[in-house]
PDB file of C-alpha atoms in Angstrom:
ATOM      1  CA  UNK H   1      -0.066  -0.039   0.003  1.00 52.00           C
ATOM      2  CA  UNK H   2       1.273   3.446  -0.850  1.00 58.00           C
ATOM      3  CA  UNK H   3       1.573   6.013   1.927  1.00 58.00           C
ATOM      4  CA  UNK H   4      -0.707   8.135   0.458  1.00 61.00           C
ATOM      5  CA  UNK H   5      -3.322   5.477   0.310  1.00 66.00           C
ATOM      6  CA  UNK H   6      -2.405   4.433   3.559  1.00 72.00           C
ATOM      7  CA  UNK H   7      -3.373   7.865   5.061  1.00 83.00           C
ATOM      8  CA  UNK H   8      -6.657   7.872   3.592  1.00 91.00           C
ATOM      9  CA  UNK H   9     -10.072   6.278   4.712  1.00 94.00           C
ATOM     10  CA  UNK H  10     -11.288   3.426   2.401  1.00 94.00           C
ATOM     11  CA  UNK H  11     -13.859   5.495   0.990  1.00 94.00           C
ATOM     12  CA  UNK H  12     -11.622   7.777  -0.413  1.00 94.00           C
ATOM     13  CA  UNK H  13      -9.324   5.350  -2.115  1.00 94.00           C
ATOM     14  CA  UNK H  14      -8.618   5.711  -5.585  1.00 94.00           C
ATOM     15  CA  UNK H  15     -10.042   3.322  -7.964  1.00 94.00           C
ATOM     16  CA  UNK H  16      -6.565   1.975  -8.783  1.00 93.00           C
ATOM     17  CA  UNK H  17      -5.982   1.387  -5.179  1.00 92.00           C
ATOM     18  CA  UNK H  18      -9.078  -0.738  -4.412  1.00 94.00           C
ATOM     19  CA  UNK H  19      -9.124  -2.555  -7.699  1.00 95.00           C
ATOM     20  CA  UNK H  20      -5.762  -3.562  -7.021  1.00 94.00           C
ATOM     21  CA  UNK H  21      -6.714  -4.858  -3.888  1.00 94.00           C
ATOM     22  CA  UNK H  22      -9.473  -6.818  -5.314  1.00 95.00           C
ATOM     23  CA  UNK H  23      -7.702  -8.424  -7.977  1.00 96.00           C
ATOM     24  CA  UNK H  24      -4.852  -9.976  -6.243  1.00 96.00           C
ATOM     25  CA  UNK H  25      -6.463 -13.150  -6.038  1.00 97.00           C
ATOM     26  CA  UNK H  26      -9.821 -13.945  -7.355  1.00 98.00           C
ATOM     27  CA  UNK H  27     -12.093 -16.747  -8.932  1.00 98.00           C
ATOM     28  CA  UNK H  28     -11.789 -17.473 -12.317  1.00 98.00           C
ATOM     29  CA  UNK H  29     -13.236 -19.922 -14.907  1.00 98.00           C
ATOM     30  CA  UNK H  30     -15.569 -22.661 -13.226  1.00 98.00           C
ATOM     31  CA  UNK H  31     -14.031 -25.997 -13.081  1.00 98.00           C
ATOM     32  CA  UNK H  32     -17.675 -27.528 -12.566  1.00 98.00           C
ATOM     33  CA  UNK H  33     -17.426 -30.614 -14.713  1.00 97.00           C
ATOM     34  CA  UNK H  34     -20.308 -31.999 -17.148  1.00 92.00           C
ATOM     35  CA  UNK H  35     -19.887 -35.200 -15.076  1.00 93.00           C
ATOM     36  CA  UNK H  36     -17.929 -36.902 -12.063  1.00 98.00           C
ATOM     37  CA  UNK H  37     -16.002 -39.727 -12.569  1.00 98.00           C
ATOM     38  CA  UNK H  38     -17.803 -42.854 -13.301  1.00 97.00           C
ATOM     39  CA  UNK H  39     -20.775 -40.891 -14.589  1.00 97.00           C
ATOM     40  CA  UNK H  40     -21.556 -39.998 -10.575  1.00 98.00           C
ATOM     41  CA  UNK H  41     -23.987 -37.151 -10.460  1.00 97.00           C
ATOM     42  CA  UNK H  42     -22.180 -35.682  -7.164  1.00 98.00           C
ATOM     43  CA  UNK H  43     -18.710 -35.708  -5.871  1.00 98.00           C
ATOM     44  CA  UNK H  44     -18.197 -36.128  -2.095  1.00 98.00           C
ATOM     45  CA  UNK H  45     -15.070 -34.808  -0.300  1.00 98.00           C
ATOM     46  CA  UNK H  46     -14.841 -35.404   3.168  1.00 98.00           C
ATOM     47  CA  UNK H  47     -11.603 -33.534   5.100  1.00 98.00           C
ATOM     48  CA  UNK H  48     -10.034 -33.336   8.660  1.00 98.00           C
ATOM     49  CA  UNK H  49      -7.912 -30.729   9.629  1.00 98.00           C
ATOM     50  CA  UNK H  50      -5.709 -32.626  12.358  1.00 98.00           C
ATOM     51  CA  UNK H  51      -4.489 -29.490  14.243  1.00 97.00           C
ATOM     52  CA  UNK H  52      -4.029 -31.421  17.521  1.00 97.00           C
ATOM     53  CA  UNK H  53      -1.732 -29.744  19.904  1.00 97.00           C
ATOM     54  CA  UNK H  54      -1.117 -26.769  17.407  1.00 96.00           C
ATOM     55  CA  UNK H  55      -4.304 -25.149  17.989  1.00 90.00           C
ATOM     56  CA  UNK H  56      -2.634 -23.955  21.613  1.00 92.00           C
ATOM     57  CA  UNK H  57       1.129 -23.827  20.439  1.00 94.00           C
ATOM     58  CA  UNK H  58       0.217 -21.302  17.723  1.00 92.00           C
ATOM     59  CA  UNK H  59      -1.061 -18.574  20.000  1.00 88.00           C
ATOM     60  CA  UNK H  60       2.271 -19.128  22.179  1.00 90.00           C
ATOM     61  CA  UNK H  61      -0.013 -20.769  24.697  1.00 84.00           C
ATOM     62  CA  UNK H  62       1.270 -23.005  27.173  1.00 86.00           C
ATOM     63  CA  UNK H  63      -2.187 -24.735  28.572  1.00 91.00           C
ATOM     64  CA  UNK H  64      -1.612 -28.069  29.648  1.00 93.00           C
ATOM     65  CA  UNK H  65      -5.459 -28.670  29.592  1.00 91.00           C
ATOM     66  CA  UNK H  66      -5.584 -27.417  26.121  1.00 89.00           C
ATOM     67  CA  UNK H  67      -2.806 -29.410  24.810  1.00 94.00           C
ATOM     68  CA  UNK H  68      -4.322 -32.321  26.145  1.00 95.00           C
ATOM     69  CA  UNK H  69      -7.473 -31.528  24.140  1.00 89.00           C
ATOM     70  CA  UNK H  70      -5.161 -31.285  21.134  1.00 90.00           C
ATOM     71  CA  UNK H  71      -3.876 -34.762  22.085  1.00 96.00           C
ATOM     72  CA  UNK H  72      -7.352 -36.242  22.227  1.00 97.00           C
ATOM     73  CA  UNK H  73      -7.384 -35.948  18.443  1.00 97.00           C
ATOM     74  CA  UNK H  74      -4.625 -38.317  18.294  1.00 98.00           C
ATOM     75  CA  UNK H  75      -5.464 -40.540  20.692  1.00 98.00           C
ATOM     76  CA  UNK H  76      -8.981 -40.804  20.107  1.00 98.00           C
ATOM     77  CA  UNK H  77      -9.999 -38.911  16.934  1.00 98.00           C
ATOM     78  CA  UNK H  78      -7.863 -40.144  14.173  1.00 98.00           C
ATOM     79  CA  UNK H  79      -8.702 -43.523  14.905  1.00 98.00           C
ATOM     80  CA  UNK H  80     -12.168 -43.201  15.062  1.00 98.00           C
ATOM     81  CA  UNK H  81     -12.438 -41.139  12.022  1.00 98.00           C
ATOM     82  CA  UNK H  82     -10.052 -44.122  10.191  1.00 98.00           C
ATOM     83  CA  UNK H  83     -12.157 -46.622  11.478  1.00 98.00           C
ATOM     84  CA  UNK H  84     -15.299 -45.186  10.371  1.00 98.00           C
ATOM     85  CA  UNK H  85     -13.660 -44.708   6.821  1.00 98.00           C
ATOM     86  CA  UNK H  86     -12.612 -47.765   6.672  1.00 98.00           C
ATOM     87  CA  UNK H  87     -15.687 -49.566   7.510  1.00 98.00           C
ATOM     88  CA  UNK H  88     -17.804 -47.714   4.446  1.00 98.00           C
ATOM     89  CA  UNK H  89     -14.549 -47.834   2.197  1.00 98.00           C
ATOM     90  CA  UNK H  90     -14.384 -43.929   1.835  1.00 98.00           C
ATOM     91  CA  UNK H  91     -11.286 -42.158   1.226  1.00 98.00           C
ATOM     92  CA  UNK H  92     -10.554 -39.024   2.762  1.00 98.00           C
ATOM     93  CA  UNK H  93      -7.990 -35.810   3.258  1.00 98.00           C
ATOM     94  CA  UNK H  94      -6.296 -35.008   5.971  1.00 98.00           C
ATOM     95  CA  UNK H  95      -4.604 -31.515   6.328  1.00 98.00           C
ATOM     96  CA  UNK H  96      -1.587 -31.870   8.809  1.00 98.00           C
ATOM     97  CA  UNK H  97       0.175 -29.083  10.178  1.00 98.00           C
ATOM     98  CA  UNK H  98       3.972 -30.231  10.250  1.00 98.00           C
ATOM     99  CA  UNK H  99       4.242 -29.985  14.047  1.00 98.00           C
ATOM    100  CA  UNK H 100       1.639 -32.641  14.491  1.00 98.00           C
ATOM    101  CA  UNK H 101       3.160 -34.735  11.752  1.00 98.00           C
ATOM    102  CA  UNK H 102       6.333 -34.583  13.909  1.00 98.00           C
ATOM    103  CA  UNK H 103       4.754 -35.050  17.421  1.00 98.00           C
ATOM    104  CA  UNK H 104       2.311 -38.079  15.727  1.00 98.00           C
ATOM    105  CA  UNK H 105       4.361 -39.591  12.774  1.00 98.00           C
ATOM    106  CA  UNK H 106       2.778 -43.166  13.341  1.00 98.00           C
ATOM    107  CA  UNK H 107      -0.820 -41.391  13.000  1.00 98.00           C
ATOM    108  CA  UNK H 108       0.357 -40.077   9.390  1.00 98.00           C
ATOM    109  CA  UNK H 109       1.551 -43.344   8.190  1.00 98.00           C
ATOM    110  CA  UNK H 110      -1.310 -45.017   9.193  1.00 98.00           C
ATOM    111  CA  UNK H 111      -3.610 -42.570   7.245  1.00 98.00           C
ATOM    112  CA  UNK H 112      -1.471 -42.861   3.941  1.00 98.00           C
ATOM    113  CA  UNK H 113      -1.416 -47.048   4.723  1.00 98.00           C
ATOM    114  CA  UNK H 114      -5.412 -46.333   4.772  1.00 98.00           C
ATOM    115  CA  UNK H 115      -5.531 -44.828   1.155  1.00 98.00           C
ATOM    116  CA  UNK H 116      -6.378 -41.327   2.341  1.00 98.00           C
ATOM    117  CA  UNK H 117      -4.800 -37.947   1.231  1.00 98.00           C
ATOM    118  CA  UNK H 118      -2.339 -35.753   3.359  1.00 98.00           C
ATOM    119  CA  UNK H 119      -2.070 -32.379   2.420  1.00 98.00           C
ATOM    120  CA  UNK H 120      -0.142 -29.475   4.262  1.00 98.00           C
ATOM    121  CA  UNK H 121      -1.847 -27.057   6.788  1.00 98.00           C
ATOM    122  CA  UNK H 122       1.178 -24.949   7.928  1.00 98.00           C
ATOM    123  CA  UNK H 123       4.051 -25.312   9.967  1.00 98.00           C
ATOM    124  CA  UNK H 124       2.488 -24.836  13.394  1.00 97.00           C
ATOM    125  CA  UNK H 125      -1.211 -23.334  12.271  1.00 97.00           C
ATOM    126  CA  UNK H 126       0.399 -20.282  12.060  1.00 97.00           C
ATOM    127  CA  UNK H 127      -1.507 -17.541  10.447  1.00 95.00           C
ATOM    128  CA  UNK H 128       0.050 -16.916   6.885  1.00 96.00           C
ATOM    129  CA  UNK H 129      -1.473 -13.116   6.833  1.00 95.00           C
ATOM    130  CA  UNK H 130       1.062 -11.836   9.273  1.00 96.00           C
ATOM    131  CA  UNK H 131       3.693 -13.296   7.663  1.00 97.00           C
ATOM    132  CA  UNK H 132       6.545 -11.827   5.430  1.00 98.00           C
ATOM    133  CA  UNK H 133       6.671 -13.564   1.715  1.00 98.00           C
ATOM    134  CA  UNK H 134      10.054 -15.253   2.870  1.00 98.00           C
ATOM    135  CA  UNK H 135       8.747 -16.548   6.150  1.00 98.00           C
ATOM    136  CA  UNK H 136       5.523 -17.944   4.308  1.00 98.00           C
ATOM    137  CA  UNK H 137       7.868 -19.306   1.833  1.00 98.00           C
ATOM    138  CA  UNK H 138      10.132 -21.157   4.186  1.00 98.00           C
ATOM    139  CA  UNK H 139       7.226 -22.653   6.075  1.00 98.00           C
ATOM    140  CA  UNK H 140       5.627 -23.921   3.233  1.00 98.00           C
ATOM    141  CA  UNK H 141       8.381 -25.598   1.611  1.00 98.00           C
ATOM    142  CA  UNK H 142       9.631 -27.381   5.278  1.00 98.00           C
ATOM    143  CA  UNK H 143       6.142 -28.189   5.679  1.00 98.00           C
ATOM    144  CA  UNK H 144       6.136 -30.192   2.410  1.00 98.00           C
ATOM    145  CA  UNK H 145       9.034 -31.446   2.957  1.00 98.00           C
ATOM    146  CA  UNK H 146       8.243 -32.434   6.765  1.00 98.00           C
ATOM    147  CA  UNK H 147       5.226 -34.643   5.586  1.00 98.00           C
ATOM    148  CA  UNK H 148       7.023 -36.050   2.632  1.00 98.00           C
ATOM    149  CA  UNK H 149       9.819 -37.261   4.784  1.00 98.00           C
ATOM    150  CA  UNK H 150       7.466 -38.856   7.513  1.00 98.00           C
ATOM    151  CA  UNK H 151       4.921 -40.564   4.661  1.00 98.00           C
ATOM    152  CA  UNK H 152       7.084 -41.331   1.847  1.00 98.00           C
ATOM    153  CA  UNK H 153       4.759 -39.107  -0.269  1.00 97.00           C
ATOM    154  CA  UNK H 154       4.771 -35.572  -1.412  1.00 97.00           C
ATOM    155  CA  UNK H 155       1.873 -33.655  -0.789  1.00 98.00           C
ATOM    156  CA  UNK H 156       0.218 -31.724  -3.599  1.00 97.00           C
ATOM    157  CA  UNK H 157      -2.593 -29.783  -2.049  1.00 98.00           C
ATOM    158  CA  UNK H 158      -2.895 -26.698   0.759  1.00 98.00           C
ATOM    159  CA  UNK H 159      -5.547 -25.915   3.448  1.00 98.00           C
ATOM    160  CA  UNK H 160      -4.271 -22.964   5.024  1.00 98.00           C
ATOM    161  CA  UNK H 161      -4.334 -22.573   8.593  1.00 96.00           C
ATOM    162  CA  UNK H 162      -7.710 -21.109   9.795  1.00 95.00           C
ATOM    163  CA  UNK H 163      -8.211 -20.322   5.705  1.00 96.00           C
ATOM    164  CA  UNK H 164      -5.860 -17.430   6.208  1.00 96.00           C
ATOM    165  CA  UNK H 165      -4.808 -16.983   2.923  1.00 97.00           C
ATOM    166  CA  UNK H 166      -2.119 -14.028   2.446  1.00 97.00           C
ATOM    167  CA  UNK H 167      -1.659 -11.847  -0.556  1.00 96.00           C
ATOM    168  CA  UNK H 168       1.770 -14.082  -1.174  1.00 98.00           C
ATOM    169  CA  UNK H 169      -0.021 -17.577  -0.584  1.00 98.00           C
ATOM    170  CA  UNK H 170      -1.065 -18.070  -4.362  1.00 98.00           C
ATOM    171  CA  UNK H 171       2.395 -17.178  -5.797  1.00 98.00           C
ATOM    172  CA  UNK H 172       3.903 -19.614  -3.338  1.00 98.00           C
ATOM    173  CA  UNK H 173       1.528 -22.340  -4.267  1.00 98.00           C
ATOM    174  CA  UNK H 174       2.809 -21.694  -8.095  1.00 98.00           C
ATOM    175  CA  UNK H 175       6.860 -21.586  -6.722  1.00 98.00           C
ATOM    176  CA  UNK H 176       5.992 -24.706  -4.360  1.00 97.00           C
ATOM    177  CA  UNK H 177       4.533 -27.103  -7.442  1.00 97.00           C
ATOM    178  CA  UNK H 178       1.312 -27.598  -5.311  1.00 98.00           C
ATOM    179  CA  UNK H 179      -1.751 -28.393  -7.318  1.00 98.00           C
ATOM    180  CA  UNK H 180      -4.524 -26.959  -5.528  1.00 98.00           C
ATOM    181  CA  UNK H 181      -5.920 -24.823  -2.552  1.00 98.00           C
ATOM    182  CA  UNK H 182      -8.861 -25.392  -0.413  1.00 98.00           C
ATOM    183  CA  UNK H 183      -8.710 -22.158   1.732  1.00 98.00           C
ATOM    184  CA  UNK H 184     -11.310 -20.273  -0.226  1.00 98.00           C
ATOM    185  CA  UNK H 185     -15.165 -19.830  -1.061  1.00 97.00           C
ATOM    186  CA  UNK H 186     -15.908 -17.792  -4.019  1.00 98.00           C
ATOM    187  CA  UNK H 187     -18.147 -20.329  -5.435  1.00 98.00           C
ATOM    188  CA  UNK H 188     -20.149 -23.679  -4.361  1.00 98.00           C
ATOM    189  CA  UNK H 189     -17.806 -25.567  -6.876  1.00 98.00           C
ATOM    190  CA  UNK H 190     -14.323 -25.925  -8.175  1.00 98.00           C
ATOM    191  CA  UNK H 191     -12.884 -23.026  -9.899  1.00 98.00           C
ATOM    192  CA  UNK H 192      -9.455 -21.948 -11.360  1.00 98.00           C
ATOM    193  CA  UNK H 193      -7.614 -19.235  -9.000  1.00 98.00           C
ATOM    194  CA  UNK H 194      -6.678 -16.103 -10.819  1.00 98.00           C
ATOM    195  CA  UNK H 195      -3.746 -14.187  -9.769  1.00 97.00           C
ATOM    196  CA  UNK H 196      -3.644 -10.080 -10.541  1.00 95.00           C
ATOM    197  CA  UNK H 197      -6.278 -11.159 -13.251  1.00 96.00           C
ATOM    198  CA  UNK H 198      -4.041 -13.940 -14.988  1.00 97.00           C
ATOM    199  CA  UNK H 199      -5.080 -17.741 -14.654  1.00 98.00           C
ATOM    200  CA  UNK H 200      -2.553 -19.101 -12.223  1.00 98.00           C
ATOM    201  CA  UNK H 201      -3.319 -22.889 -12.847  1.00 98.00           C
ATOM    202  CA  UNK H 202      -3.837 -23.614  -9.350  1.00 98.00           C
ATOM    203  CA  UNK H 203      -7.380 -25.438  -8.381  1.00 98.00           C
ATOM    204  CA  UNK H 204      -9.595 -23.954  -5.756  1.00 98.00           C
ATOM    205  CA  UNK H 205     -11.225 -27.052  -4.121  1.00 98.00           C
ATOM    206  CA  UNK H 206     -14.134 -24.432  -2.155  1.00 98.00           C
ATOM    207  CA  UNK H 207     -13.817 -24.297   1.747  1.00 97.00           C
ATOM    208  CA  UNK H 208     -16.793 -22.727   3.433  1.00 97.00           C
ATOM    209  CA  UNK H 209     -17.086 -22.428   7.199  1.00 96.00           C
ATOM    210  CA  UNK H 210     -20.914 -23.176   7.376  1.00 97.00           C
ATOM    211  CA  UNK H 211     -19.473 -26.849   6.071  1.00 98.00           C
ATOM    212  CA  UNK H 212     -16.986 -26.789   9.211  1.00 98.00           C
ATOM    213  CA  UNK H 213     -17.546 -28.375  12.430  1.00 97.00           C
ATOM    214  CA  UNK H 214     -15.433 -26.176  14.590  1.00 95.00           C
ATOM    215  CA  UNK H 215     -18.082 -23.028  14.232  1.00 93.00           C
ATOM    216  CA  UNK H 216     -20.733 -25.075  15.849  1.00 96.00           C
ATOM    217  CA  UNK H 217     -18.603 -26.893  18.227  1.00 94.00           C
ATOM    218  CA  UNK H 218     -15.612 -25.068  19.278  1.00 90.00           C
ATOM    219  CA  UNK H 219     -15.015 -24.434  23.156  1.00 83.00           C
ATOM    220  CA  UNK H 220     -12.372 -22.050  24.589  1.00 77.00           C
ATOM    221  CA  UNK H 221     -13.450 -20.829  28.274  1.00 72.00           C
ATOM    222  CA  UNK H 222     -10.848 -18.334  28.469  1.00 72.00           C
ATOM    223  CA  UNK H 223     -12.441 -16.445  24.927  1.00 73.00           C
ATOM    224  CA  UNK H 224     -16.092 -16.433  26.007  1.00 74.00           C
ATOM    225  CA  UNK H 225     -16.613 -19.309  22.987  1.00 76.00           C
ATOM    226  CA  UNK H 226     -19.293 -21.784  23.804  1.00 83.00           C
ATOM    227  CA  UNK H 227     -20.813 -24.370  21.509  1.00 82.00           C
ATOM    228  CA  UNK H 228     -24.343 -23.447  20.778  1.00 83.00           C
ATOM    229  CA  UNK H 229     -25.749 -25.674  18.197  1.00 94.00           C
ATOM    230  CA  UNK H 230     -26.916 -29.459  18.898  1.00 96.00           C
ATOM    231  CA  UNK H 231     -25.552 -32.020  16.855  1.00 97.00           C
ATOM    232  CA  UNK H 232     -28.758 -32.775  15.233  1.00 98.00           C
ATOM    233  CA  UNK H 233     -28.804 -29.134  13.959  1.00 98.00           C
ATOM    234  CA  UNK H 234     -25.237 -29.533  12.573  1.00 98.00           C
ATOM    235  CA  UNK H 235     -26.466 -32.607  11.116  1.00 98.00           C
ATOM    236  CA  UNK H 236     -29.158 -30.737   9.289  1.00 98.00           C
ATOM    237  CA  UNK H 237     -27.135 -28.253   8.146  1.00 98.00           C
ATOM    238  CA  UNK H 238     -24.617 -30.683   6.566  1.00 98.00           C
ATOM    239  CA  UNK H 239     -27.347 -32.740   4.659  1.00 98.00           C
ATOM    240  CA  UNK H 240     -29.139 -29.658   3.573  1.00 98.00           C
ATOM    241  CA  UNK H 241     -25.809 -28.618   2.036  1.00 98.00           C
ATOM    242  CA  UNK H 242     -25.112 -32.082   0.674  1.00 98.00           C
ATOM    243  CA  UNK H 243     -29.053 -32.421  -0.964  1.00 98.00           C
ATOM    244  CA  UNK H 244     -28.159 -28.854  -2.559  1.00 98.00           C
ATOM    245  CA  UNK H 245     -24.706 -30.258  -4.067  1.00 98.00           C
ATOM    246  CA  UNK H 246     -26.383 -33.775  -5.439  1.00 98.00           C
ATOM    247  CA  UNK H 247     -29.481 -31.806  -7.000  1.00 98.00           C
ATOM    248  CA  UNK H 248     -27.011 -29.320  -8.882  1.00 98.00           C
ATOM    249  CA  UNK H 249     -24.447 -31.609  -9.769  1.00 98.00           C
ATOM    250  CA  UNK H 250     -21.724 -30.566  -7.781  1.00 98.00           C
ATOM    251  CA  UNK H 251     -19.199 -31.057  -5.047  1.00 98.00           C
ATOM    252  CA  UNK H 252     -20.238 -31.460  -1.406  1.00 98.00           C
ATOM    253  CA  UNK H 253     -17.008 -30.868   0.782  1.00 97.00           C
ATOM    254  CA  UNK H 254     -16.900 -31.199   4.418  1.00 98.00           C
ATOM    255  CA  UNK H 255     -14.203 -29.945   6.743  1.00 98.00           C
ATOM    256  CA  UNK H 256     -14.075 -31.697  10.345  1.00 98.00           C
ATOM    257  CA  UNK H 257     -11.539 -31.811  13.238  1.00 98.00           C
ATOM    258  CA  UNK H 258     -10.144 -34.780  14.980  1.00 98.00           C
ATOM    259  CA  UNK H 259     -10.400 -33.319  18.386  1.00 96.00           C
ATOM    260  CA  UNK H 260     -13.932 -31.863  17.631  1.00 96.00           C
ATOM    261  CA  UNK H 261     -16.170 -34.298  15.461  1.00 98.00           C
ATOM    262  CA  UNK H 262     -15.331 -37.467  17.358  1.00 98.00           C
ATOM    263  CA  UNK H 263     -16.977 -36.922  20.928  1.00 97.00           C
ATOM    264  CA  UNK H 264     -19.332 -39.793  21.565  1.00 98.00           C
ATOM    265  CA  UNK H 265     -22.337 -37.214  20.940  1.00 97.00           C
ATOM    266  CA  UNK H 266     -21.129 -36.072  17.598  1.00 97.00           C
ATOM    267  CA  UNK H 267     -19.295 -39.062  15.609  1.00 98.00           C
ATOM    268  CA  UNK H 268     -22.540 -40.314  14.230  1.00 98.00           C
ATOM    269  CA  UNK H 269     -22.720 -36.941  12.375  1.00 98.00           C
ATOM    270  CA  UNK H 270     -20.043 -38.283  10.190  1.00 98.00           C
ATOM    271  CA  UNK H 271     -21.553 -41.860  10.059  1.00 98.00           C
ATOM    272  CA  UNK H 272     -24.687 -40.564   9.216  1.00 98.00           C
ATOM    273  CA  UNK H 273     -23.380 -38.284   6.499  1.00 98.00           C
ATOM    274  CA  UNK H 274     -21.370 -41.351   4.954  1.00 98.00           C
ATOM    275  CA  UNK H 275     -24.708 -43.618   4.833  1.00 98.00           C
ATOM    276  CA  UNK H 276     -27.036 -41.243   3.831  1.00 98.00           C
ATOM    277  CA  UNK H 277     -24.892 -40.063   0.619  1.00 98.00           C
ATOM    278  CA  UNK H 278     -24.151 -43.602   0.014  1.00 98.00           C
ATOM    279  CA  UNK H 279     -27.711 -44.405  -0.031  1.00 98.00           C
ATOM    280  CA  UNK H 280     -28.446 -41.615  -2.889  1.00 97.00           C
ATOM    281  CA  UNK H 281     -26.467 -44.361  -5.255  1.00 93.00           C
ATOM    282  CA  UNK H 282     -24.457 -42.139  -8.025  1.00 96.00           C
ATOM    283  CA  UNK H 283     -21.741 -40.196  -5.773  1.00 98.00           C
ATOM    284  CA  UNK H 284     -18.397 -40.425  -5.990  1.00 98.00           C
ATOM    285  CA  UNK H 285     -16.256 -40.314  -2.897  1.00 98.00           C
ATOM    286  CA  UNK H 286     -12.924 -38.715  -3.415  1.00 98.00           C
ATOM    287  CA  UNK H 287     -10.115 -37.196  -1.829  1.00 98.00           C
ATOM    288  CA  UNK H 288      -9.518 -33.395  -2.504  1.00 98.00           C
ATOM    289  CA  UNK H 289      -6.651 -34.029  -4.311  1.00 98.00           C
ATOM    290  CA  UNK H 290      -8.643 -36.421  -6.675  1.00 98.00           C
ATOM    291  CA  UNK H 291     -11.287 -34.060  -7.346  1.00 98.00           C
ATOM    292  CA  UNK H 292      -8.990 -31.342  -7.633  1.00 98.00           C
ATOM    293  CA  UNK H 293      -7.230 -33.343 -10.558  1.00 98.00           C
ATOM    294  CA  UNK H 294     -10.246 -34.546 -12.132  1.00 98.00           C
ATOM    295  CA  UNK H 295     -12.021 -30.827 -12.549  1.00 98.00           C
ATOM    296  CA  UNK H 296      -8.514 -29.688 -13.801  1.00 98.00           C
ATOM    297  CA  UNK H 297      -8.310 -32.662 -16.715  1.00 97.00           C
ATOM    298  CA  UNK H 298     -12.599 -32.926 -17.169  1.00 97.00           C
ATOM    299  CA  UNK H 299     -13.651 -28.884 -17.103  1.00 89.00           C
TER     300      UNK H 299
END
């Protein structure tokens, strides 16, 4: 931002300035395919953000209680999720901070051995928007290398921690050779990201908070954050999103957290979503990476 623009109120900005802000990252051409793999009418993409202990660590926090809550994601959450996915032969994507992967390497190997995708989710769940470009680049590269060294598979997708996408993130996706992002929600269906008005070649598999368990169930007694939506109502929201995606022939993607969705009173939501989606018949369950590659090659 120029010094002149910095001293102005937004309503005083010259057109060139606000147009420049808007055009940094935009939705480009739609990548909604005419049909999904195998002739399916709808794609179902389940994902899990394995934040675990990093939810506390990234804030500089030292709370033993909140670190224990994060550890629940490893001890109870991921095993419950993997058991359900195996039961219904359903693939999924796990977005894993590098620090989580280093704390729980066996968990990551089990995820990959189960046929699931692991994408990067920052180093310690940091916020990209507060980072200088060199720091963001360094953390992205280190995260990619860490996941690859632990799992033997190089990740090719990103979900930015807290969906916090900086003005440099898209450029770094290109630099590092990643193929897709799942942090932004300019559309219900997949699209190509534009960088300063030009096609980037990066696929966006859209993320939206309404399809995220954290907004309904997150708890932090020090921030006055309390769950307010009953599990049955959350299931109803997710099912309505799924029904609409199915009717429109689009994608239904869902974001969940192992330390949030897997409590005994909530895990049924995941199982019922899978059961209901399978009852529709002509749906394709896929990882986010599989969806990104399909829409790139078939749109």
